[in-house]
């Protein structure tokens, strides 16, 4: 893995554009009253800064309502404390004619850049997409190609390099949050994301096919996957994540689901994952890529669901066909054609985890889901399946290889029955890879299937309530070491 020194060297080398010239958006007609539509004024300031060779676009305190803004090379977008960029709640303010087509989801977004370099977003201000479920519902519309109404993501940068994000708070996207595609030399430092219970699919950071990325000292609360590496075409490579506090309704840390390119040389350390009822760490290769050389260490998990889920599957998506964006998640789906990938060389160590069953009042907290409180007595199968064991599973003839777990302590809720101990676990080789889709597993500590060279060293697993299942269940495994 490349050293952090190299990452900093490249980042610093990239941020050489002069920022002496300052362009106050109010000099270009911006009002900042939260009522006026400021798209033209803000874009004019950006364009003038770019035309002059770069500098700082300054947003003094105020509320600036805007539609899509196109950021350009050699620009620092600087928000003072008290300055807020507010996304318009009218889809007409997000035109897509000049935007590159997105590989996943629609092209609409609030901040956009393509083929640009040396972009910084900094300051103590807020970028608020205001993408509520009322303004941007996920309702179906048969007239649309994808069957869903468009919902803008907060940011989409494509094929950009030397990017720096520091200090700003990002809030309330209608769709995904910060989405970077095929970007290189990226540094997130001290950013805050607040995206929980706002709308559907509110991922935090989505990095698709990115290289040389450092994410540090950040506070992330997401509705969907919080830190999510994707690889719809190219691999994510040389990624470092450290010193972050992360919470999510679905996954604190996730590789995939999009995994055509793979994930190579990733280091995650000294992070706190909490209040993540559907799981904390999910590493997945289901679209033919290669996942290798991943090191995760010094992780504390509190109030999480399934703590570690490693999955090699065969969805086989190539991300080029018009119909491959919504093939469903059912158990009866078929592979889409790309050959099975590889999953190897993963080390997870120095982890403390407390697995819990989510409080039902929190489960219904998102108003857009319109859920009713489940008053079924006892613990349901779905609740148990979301607070299950470590799961490491490939598919027949395609094994996960070389997984090392060391110095790990996990406390589980228990509650498994004799009937649970007899459960059969479906292969579901092409199904969307979510652990709870496999149902209640016949083990309470770890379920390992279709794997080779798995080592548990100083791994302590306990239950807080009685559990009739086996601690560890293994199926079609080779070279497992438990000590």
Coordinates of C-alpha atoms in Angstrom, one line a residue:
X1 CA 0.0 0.0 0.0
X2 CA 1.2 3.5 -0.8
X3 CA 2.3 5.5 2.2
X4 CA 0.3 8.4 3.6
X5 CA 3.3 10.6 3.0
X6 CA 2.8 10.0 -0.7
X7 CA -0.9 10.9 -0.5
X8 CA -0.1 14.2 1.2
X9 CA 2.6 14.9 -1.3
X10 CA 0.3 14.5 -4.2
X11 CA -2.5 16.4 -2.5
X12 CA -0.3 19.4 -1.7
X13 CA 1.3 19.3 -5.1
X14 CA -2.2 19.5 -6.6
X15 CA -3.4 22.5 -4.6
X16 CA -1.0 25.0 -6.2
X17 CA -3.6 27.2 -7.8
X18 CA -3.5 30.8 -6.5
X19 CA -6.3 31.6 -4.2
X20 CA -5.3 35.3 -3.8
X21 CA -8.2 36.5 -5.9
X22 CA -11.5 36.5 -4.0
X23 CA -14.9 36.6 -5.6
X24 CA -17.7 37.6 -3.2
X25 CA -20.9 36.1 -4.5
X26 CA -22.8 39.3 -3.4
X27 CA -20.8 41.3 -5.9
X28 CA -22.4 39.1 -8.6
X29 CA -26.0 39.8 -7.4
X30 CA -26.5 37.1 -4.7
X31 CA -28.9 38.3 -2.0
X32 CA -28.6 35.5 0.7
X33 CA -32.1 35.9 2.0
X34 CA -33.1 32.2 1.5
X35 CA -36.0 33.3 -0.8
X36 CA -34.3 34.6 -4.0
X37 CA -33.1 32.0 -6.5
X38 CA -29.4 32.6 -6.6
X39 CA -28.2 30.1 -9.3
X40 CA -27.3 32.6 -11.8
X41 CA -25.4 34.8 -9.3
X42 CA -23.5 31.9 -7.8
X43 CA -22.6 30.4 -11.2
X44 CA -21.5 33.8 -12.4
X45 CA -19.0 34.1 -9.5
X46 CA -17.7 30.6 -10.2
X47 CA -17.3 31.3 -13.9
X48 CA -15.5 34.6 -13.3
X49 CA -13.1 32.9 -10.9
X50 CA -12.4 30.2 -13.4
X51 CA -11.9 32.6 -16.3
X52 CA -9.3 34.5 -14.3
X53 CA -7.3 31.3 -13.7
X54 CA -8.7 30.4 -10.3
X55 CA -9.2 31.8 -6.8
X56 CA -11.7 31.8 -4.0
X57 CA -15.5 32.0 -4.4
X58 CA -16.6 33.5 -1.1
X59 CA -20.0 33.0 0.5
X60 CA -20.4 35.4 3.4
X61 CA -23.2 34.7 6.0
X62 CA -26.6 34.2 4.4
X63 CA -28.9 31.6 2.9
X64 CA -28.3 31.1 -0.8
X65 CA -31.0 29.1 -2.6
X66 CA -29.8 27.5 -5.8
X67 CA -30.2 24.8 -8.4
X68 CA -27.3 22.9 -10.0
X69 CA -24.0 24.6 -9.8
X70 CA -21.1 23.6 -12.1
X71 CA -17.7 23.8 -10.2
X72 CA -14.5 24.2 -12.3
X73 CA -10.8 23.8 -11.9
X74 CA -8.6 25.8 -9.5
X75 CA -11.5 27.0 -7.4
X76 CA -11.9 27.2 -3.7
X77 CA -15.6 27.4 -2.7
X78 CA -15.4 28.9 0.8
X79 CA -18.4 29.2 3.1
X80 CA -18.3 31.4 6.2
X81 CA -20.0 30.4 9.5
X82 CA -23.6 31.3 8.9
X83 CA -23.5 30.7 5.2
X84 CA -25.8 28.1 3.7
X85 CA -26.2 26.8 0.2
X86 CA -29.8 25.6 0.0
X87 CA -30.9 23.3 -2.7
X88 CA -34.0 24.3 -4.6
X89 CA -37.0 22.1 -4.0
X90 CA -38.1 22.4 -7.6
X91 CA -36.8 19.7 -9.9
X92 CA -36.8 22.2 -12.8
X93 CA -33.8 23.9 -11.2
X94 CA -31.7 20.8 -11.8
X95 CA -31.3 20.6 -15.6
X96 CA -29.3 17.7 -16.9
X97 CA -28.6 18.7 -20.5
X98 CA -24.9 19.6 -19.8
X99 CA -24.3 16.8 -17.3
X100 CA -22.7 13.5 -18.1
X101 CA -25.0 10.5 -17.8
X102 CA -24.7 8.8 -14.4
X103 CA -23.8 5.1 -14.2
X104 CA -26.2 4.6 -11.3
X105 CA -29.3 6.6 -10.6
X106 CA -30.3 9.7 -12.4
X107 CA -27.9 12.6 -13.4
X108 CA -29.6 15.3 -11.3
X109 CA -27.4 16.9 -8.6
X110 CA -26.8 20.1 -6.7
X111 CA -23.0 20.4 -7.1
X112 CA -21.4 19.1 -10.2
X113 CA -17.9 18.9 -11.8
X114 CA -16.4 16.8 -14.5
X115 CA -12.8 16.5 -15.8
X116 CA -11.7 19.2 -13.4
X117 CA -8.8 19.5 -11.0
X118 CA -7.8 21.5 -7.9
X119 CA -11.3 22.0 -6.4
X120 CA -11.6 22.8 -2.7
X121 CA -14.8 23.1 -0.6
X122 CA -14.0 24.6 2.8
X123 CA -15.3 26.6 5.7
X124 CA -17.8 26.5 8.5
X125 CA -20.9 26.8 6.5
X126 CA -23.6 24.3 5.4
X127 CA -24.7 22.8 2.1
X128 CA -28.3 21.6 2.6
X129 CA -30.0 19.8 -0.3
X130 CA -33.4 20.2 1.4
X131 CA -34.3 16.9 -0.3
X132 CA -37.2 15.9 1.9
X133 CA -39.6 13.1 0.9
X134 CA -42.3 15.7 0.5
X135 CA -40.3 17.8 -2.0
X136 CA -38.8 14.8 -3.8
X137 CA -41.0 11.7 -3.3
X138 CA -39.8 8.3 -4.4
X139 CA -43.2 7.7 -6.0
X140 CA -43.4 5.5 -9.1
X141 CA -44.3 7.1 -12.4
X142 CA -44.9 4.7 -15.3
X143 CA -43.9 7.4 -17.8
X144 CA -40.3 7.4 -16.6
X145 CA -37.7 5.0 -17.9
X146 CA -36.6 3.9 -14.5
X147 CA -40.0 3.9 -12.9
X148 CA -39.1 6.5 -10.3
X149 CA -39.3 10.2 -10.0
X150 CA -35.9 11.9 -10.2
X151 CA -34.3 12.9 -6.9
X152 CA -31.1 15.0 -7.0
X153 CA -28.0 13.9 -5.1
X154 CA -26.1 16.5 -3.2
X155 CA -22.9 16.3 -5.2
X156 CA -21.5 14.4 -8.2
X157 CA -17.9 14.8 -9.4
X158 CA -16.7 12.7 -12.3
X159 CA -13.1 12.2 -13.4
X160 CA -11.7 14.9 -11.2
X161 CA -8.4 15.1 -9.4
X162 CA -6.8 17.0 -6.5
X163 CA -10.0 17.5 -4.5
X164 CA -10.1 18.8 -0.9
X165 CA -13.1 18.9 1.4
X166 CA -12.8 20.4 4.9
X167 CA -15.0 21.8 7.6
X168 CA -18.3 22.1 5.8
X169 CA -21.5 20.4 7.0
X170 CA -23.5 18.5 4.3
X171 CA -27.2 17.8 4.9
X172 CA -30.4 16.4 3.5
X173 CA -29.9 15.1 0.0
X174 CA -32.9 13.9 -1.9
X175 CA -30.9 10.9 -3.1
X176 CA -27.2 10.0 -2.4
X177 CA -24.9 12.5 -0.6
X178 CA -21.4 13.1 -1.9
X179 CA -20.7 11.0 -5.0
X180 CA -17.3 10.9 -6.5
X181 CA -16.7 8.8 -9.7
X182 CA -13.3 7.9 -11.0
X183 CA -11.6 10.7 -9.0
X184 CA -8.0 10.8 -7.8
X185 CA -6.0 12.4 -5.0
X186 CA -9.0 13.2 -2.7
X187 CA -8.8 14.4 0.9
X188 CA -11.8 14.7 3.3
X189 CA -10.8 16.2 6.6
X190 CA -13.2 17.3 9.4
X191 CA -16.4 17.2 7.3
X192 CA -19.8 16.6 8.9
X193 CA -22.6 14.7 7.2
X194 CA -26.2 14.8 8.5
X195 CA -28.4 12.6 6.2
X196 CA -30.5 10.3 8.4
X197 CA -34.3 9.9 8.1
X198 CA -34.6 12.6 5.4
X199 CA -35.4 10.5 2.3
X200 CA -34.7 7.1 0.8
X201 CA -31.2 6.1 -0.3
X202 CA -29.4 8.9 1.6
X203 CA -25.8 7.5 1.4
X204 CA -23.1 9.6 2.9
X205 CA -19.9 9.3 1.0
X206 CA -20.0 7.2 -2.2
X207 CA -16.6 6.7 -3.8
X208 CA -16.9 4.9 -7.2
X209 CA -13.6 3.9 -8.8
X210 CA -11.6 6.4 -6.9
X211 CA -7.8 6.3 -6.1
X212 CA -5.5 7.8 -3.5
X213 CA -8.2 8.9 -1.1
X214 CA -7.8 10.0 2.6
X215 CA -10.9 10.3 4.7
X216 CA -10.2 11.5 8.3
X217 CA -11.5 13.2 11.4
X218 CA -15.1 13.3 10.1
X219 CA -18.5 12.9 11.7
X220 CA -20.9 11.0 9.4
X221 CA -24.6 10.2 10.1
X222 CA -26.3 8.7 7.1
X223 CA -29.7 7.2 6.3
X224 CA -28.3 4.6 3.9
X225 CA -24.6 3.4 3.6
X226 CA -22.4 5.9 5.4
X227 CA -19.0 5.4 3.9
X228 CA -19.5 3.3 0.7
X229 CA -16.8 2.3 -1.8
X230 CA -18.2 1.4 -5.2
X231 CA -16.6 0.2 -8.4
X232 CA -19.0 0.2 -11.3
X233 CA -16.2 0.3 -13.8
X234 CA -12.7 0.9 -12.2
X235 CA -11.4 -0.3 -8.9
X236 CA -11.2 1.7 -5.7
X237 CA -7.6 1.7 -4.9
X238 CA -5.3 3.0 -2.1
X239 CA -8.1 4.3 0.2
X240 CA -7.4 5.3 3.8
X241 CA -10.1 6.0 6.3
X242 CA -9.2 7.0 9.9
X243 CA -10.4 8.7 13.0
X244 CA -14.1 8.9 11.9
X245 CA -17.3 8.6 13.9
X246 CA -19.9 6.9 11.7
X247 CA -23.6 6.0 12.1
X248 CA -26.1 4.6 9.5
X249 CA -29.5 3.0 9.2
X250 CA -27.9 0.3 7.0
X251 CA -24.1 0.1 7.0
X252 CA -21.4 2.2 8.6
X253 CA -18.7 0.9 6.2
X254 CA -19.6 -0.9 2.9
X255 CA -17.7 -2.0 -0.1
X256 CA -20.2 -2.6 -3.0
X257 CA -22.8 -3.3 -3.9
X258 CA -21.4 -2.1 -7.2
X259 CA -18.2 -4.1 -7.5
X260 CA -17.3 -4.6 -11.2
X261 CA -13.8 -3.0 -10.8
X262 CA -13.0 -4.2 -7.2
X263 CA -11.3 -2.9 -4.1
X264 CA -7.6 -3.0 -3.7
X265 CA -5.3 -1.7 -0.9
X266 CA -7.8 -0.2 1.7
X267 CA -6.9 0.7 5.2
X268 CA -9.5 1.6 7.9
X269 CA -8.4 2.5 11.4
X270 CA -9.4 4.0 14.7
X271 CA -13.1 4.5 13.9
X272 CA -16.3 4.5 16.0
X273 CA -19.3 2.8 14.3
X274 CA -22.6 3.2 16.2
X275 CA -26.4 3.0 15.9
X276 CA -26.2 0.9 12.7
X277 CA -29.0 -1.6 13.1
X278 CA -28.5 -3.4 9.7
X279 CA -24.8 -4.0 10.1
X280 CA -21.5 -2.3 10.6
X281 CA -18.8 -3.6 8.2
X282 CA -20.0 -5.1 4.9
X283 CA -17.3 -6.1 2.3
X284 CA -18.9 -7.4 -0.9
X285 CA -17.8 -8.5 -4.4
X286 CA -20.8 -9.6 -6.5
X287 CA -20.1 -8.1 -10.0
X288 CA -16.8 -9.8 -10.9
X289 CA -14.2 -7.5 -9.3
X290 CA -11.3 -8.4 -7.1
X291 CA -11.2 -7.4 -3.4
X292 CA -7.8 -7.8 -1.9
X293 CA -5.4 -6.3 0.7
X294 CA -7.9 -4.8 3.0
X295 CA -6.8 -4.0 6.6
X296 CA -9.4 -2.9 9.2
X297 CA -8.2 -2.2 12.8
X298 CA -9.0 -0.3 16.0
X299 CA -12.8 -0.3 15.5
X300 CA -15.3 0.2 18.3
X301 CA -18.9 -0.7 17.5
X302 CA -21.8 0.2 19.8
X303 CA -25.5 -0.6 19.2
X304 CA -24.9 -2.2 15.8
X305 CA -26.5 -5.1 13.9
X306 CA -24.5 -7.8 12.1
X307 CA -21.0 -6.8 12.9
X308 CA -19.0 -8.2 10.0
X309 CA -20.4 -9.5 6.7
X310 CA -18.0 -10.7 4.0
X311 CA -19.7 -11.8 0.7
X312 CA -18.5 -13.1 -2.6
X313 CA -21.5 -13.5 -4.9
X314 CA -22.6 -13.6 -8.5
X315 CA -25.0 -10.9 -9.4
X316 CA -22.7 -10.2 -12.4
X317 CA -23.7 -6.7 -13.3
X318 CA -21.7 -4.8 -15.9
X319 CA -23.2 -1.3 -15.5
X320 CA -23.6 -0.7 -19.2
X321 CA -27.1 -2.0 -19.9
X322 CA -30.1 0.2 -19.7
X323 CA -32.1 -2.5 -17.7
X324 CA -29.5 -3.4 -15.1
X325 CA -30.3 -0.7 -12.6
X326 CA -33.4 -2.3 -11.1
X327 CA -33.6 -6.0 -11.4
X328 CA -35.0 -6.5 -7.9
X329 CA -33.6 -8.1 -4.8
X330 CA -35.6 -11.3 -4.6
X331 CA -34.2 -14.8 -4.0
X332 CA -35.1 -15.8 -7.5
X333 CA -33.0 -13.3 -9.4
X334 CA -30.5 -14.8 -11.9
X335 CA -26.8 -13.8 -12.5
X336 CA -26.5 -11.0 -15.1
X337 CA -23.5 -12.4 -17.0
X338 CA -20.2 -11.1 -15.6
X339 CA -17.9 -13.9 -14.4
X340 CA -17.5 -14.3 -10.6
X341 CA -14.7 -12.2 -9.0
X342 CA -12.2 -12.9 -6.2
X343 CA -12.2 -12.1 -2.5
X344 CA -8.9 -12.5 -0.6
X345 CA -6.4 -11.1 1.9
X346 CA -8.6 -9.3 4.4
X347 CA -7.3 -8.6 8.0
X348 CA -9.7 -7.3 10.7
X349 CA -8.2 -6.8 14.1
X350 CA -8.5 -4.9 17.4
X351 CA -12.3 -4.7 17.3
X352 CA -14.8 -4.3 20.2
X353 CA -18.4 -4.7 19.2
X354 CA -21.8 -4.7 21.0
X355 CA -24.5 -6.2 18.8
X356 CA -28.0 -5.2 19.7
X357 CA -31.6 -5.5 18.4
X358 CA -32.8 -2.1 17.4
X359 CA -35.4 -0.5 19.5
X360 CA -38.7 -0.6 17.6
X361 CA -39.5 3.0 18.2
X362 CA -36.2 3.9 16.3
X363 CA -37.1 1.5 13.5
X364 CA -40.2 3.6 12.6
X365 CA -38.4 7.0 13.2
X366 CA -38.2 7.9 9.5
X367 CA -41.5 9.6 8.6
X368 CA -41.3 9.0 4.9
X369 CA -41.4 5.2 5.4
X370 CA -44.8 5.5 7.1
X371 CA -44.1 2.4 9.3
X372 CA -46.3 1.3 12.2
X373 CA -45.0 0.2 15.5
X374 CA -44.5 -3.6 15.6
X375 CA -46.3 -4.8 18.7
X376 CA -45.6 -8.5 18.1
X377 CA -44.5 -10.0 21.4
X378 CA -41.0 -11.4 21.7
X379 CA -38.2 -11.0 19.1
X380 CA -39.1 -11.6 15.4
X381 CA -37.0 -13.5 12.9
X382 CA -36.3 -10.3 11.0
X383 CA -35.0 -8.7 14.2
X384 CA -32.8 -11.7 15.0
X385 CA -31.5 -11.8 11.4
X386 CA -30.4 -8.2 11.6
X387 CA -28.5 -8.8 14.8
X388 CA -26.8 -12.0 13.7
X389 CA -23.3 -13.4 13.7
X390 CA -20.2 -12.7 11.7
X391 CA -21.0 -14.1 8.2
X392 CA -18.2 -15.1 5.8
X393 CA -19.6 -16.7 2.7
X394 CA -18.6 -17.3 -0.9
X395 CA -20.6 -19.5 -3.3
X396 CA -20.1 -23.0 -4.5
X397 CA -16.7 -23.4 -6.3
X398 CA -15.8 -19.8 -5.6
X399 CA -14.2 -19.4 -2.1
X400 CA -13.4 -16.4 0.0
X401 CA -9.7 -16.7 0.8
X402 CA -7.2 -15.6 3.4
X403 CA -9.3 -13.8 6.1
X404 CA -7.6 -13.1 9.4
X405 CA -9.5 -11.9 12.4
X406 CA -7.5 -11.1 15.5
X407 CA -8.0 -9.5 18.9
X408 CA -11.8 -9.2 18.6
X409 CA -14.4 -9.1 21.3
X410 CA -18.1 -9.3 20.3
X411 CA -21.1 -9.3 22.6
X412 CA -24.3 -10.7 21.0
X413 CA -27.9 -10.4 22.3
X414 CA -28.6 -14.2 22.1
X415 CA -32.2 -15.5 21.9
X416 CA -31.6 -18.2 19.3
X417 CA -33.9 -21.2 19.6
X418 CA -33.5 -24.9 18.9
X419 CA -35.5 -24.4 15.8
X420 CA -33.0 -21.6 14.7
X421 CA -30.2 -24.1 15.2
X422 CA -31.7 -26.3 12.5
X423 CA -32.1 -23.6 9.9
X424 CA -31.0 -24.2 6.3
X425 CA -29.2 -21.3 4.7
X426 CA -30.0 -20.6 1.0
X427 CA -27.2 -19.9 -1.4
X428 CA -28.9 -17.0 -3.2
X429 CA -25.8 -16.5 -5.3
X430 CA -27.3 -13.6 -7.4
X431 CA -29.5 -11.9 -4.8
X432 CA -28.7 -8.4 -3.5
X433 CA -26.1 -9.0 -0.8
X434 CA -27.7 -8.1 2.5
X435 CA -26.9 -10.4 5.4
X436 CA -30.4 -10.4 6.9
X437 CA -31.8 -11.6 3.5
X438 CA -30.3 -15.0 4.5
X439 CA -32.6 -15.1 7.5
X440 CA -31.8 -16.3 11.0
X441 CA -28.5 -18.2 10.8
X442 CA -27.8 -21.5 12.6
X443 CA -24.9 -19.9 14.5
X444 CA -24.8 -17.1 17.0
X445 CA -21.1 -16.2 16.8
X446 CA -19.9 -16.9 13.2
X447 CA -21.2 -18.6 10.1
X448 CA -18.5 -19.5 7.6
X449 CA -19.3 -21.1 4.2
X450 CA -17.3 -21.6 1.0
X451 CA -14.1 -20.2 2.4
X452 CA -10.4 -21.1 2.5
X453 CA -7.7 -20.1 5.0
X454 CA -9.8 -18.3 7.6
X455 CA -8.1 -17.6 10.9
X456 CA -9.7 -16.5 14.2
X457 CA -6.9 -15.5 16.7
X458 CA -7.9 -14.3 20.1
X459 CA -11.5 -13.8 19.1
X460 CA -13.9 -13.7 22.0
X461 CA -17.6 -14.0 21.4
X462 CA -20.3 -14.1 24.1
X463 CA -24.1 -13.8 24.4
X464 CA -26.0 -11.7 26.9
X465 CA -29.0 -14.1 26.9
X466 CA -29.2 -17.8 26.3
X467 CA -28.8 -19.1 22.7
X468 CA -29.5 -22.6 21.6
X469 CA -27.5 -22.4 18.4
X470 CA -23.9 -23.4 17.9
X471 CA -21.3 -20.7 18.4
X472 CA -19.6 -21.3 15.1
X473 CA -21.0 -23.2 12.1
X474 CA -18.8 -24.0 9.1
X475 CA -19.8 -25.4 5.7
X476 CA -17.4 -26.2 2.8
X477 CA -14.4 -24.6 4.4
X478 CA -10.7 -25.4 4.0
X479 CA -7.8 -24.5 6.3
X480 CA -9.7 -22.8 9.1
X481 CA -7.7 -22.0 12.3
X482 CA -9.5 -21.1 15.5
X483 CA -7.2 -20.2 18.4

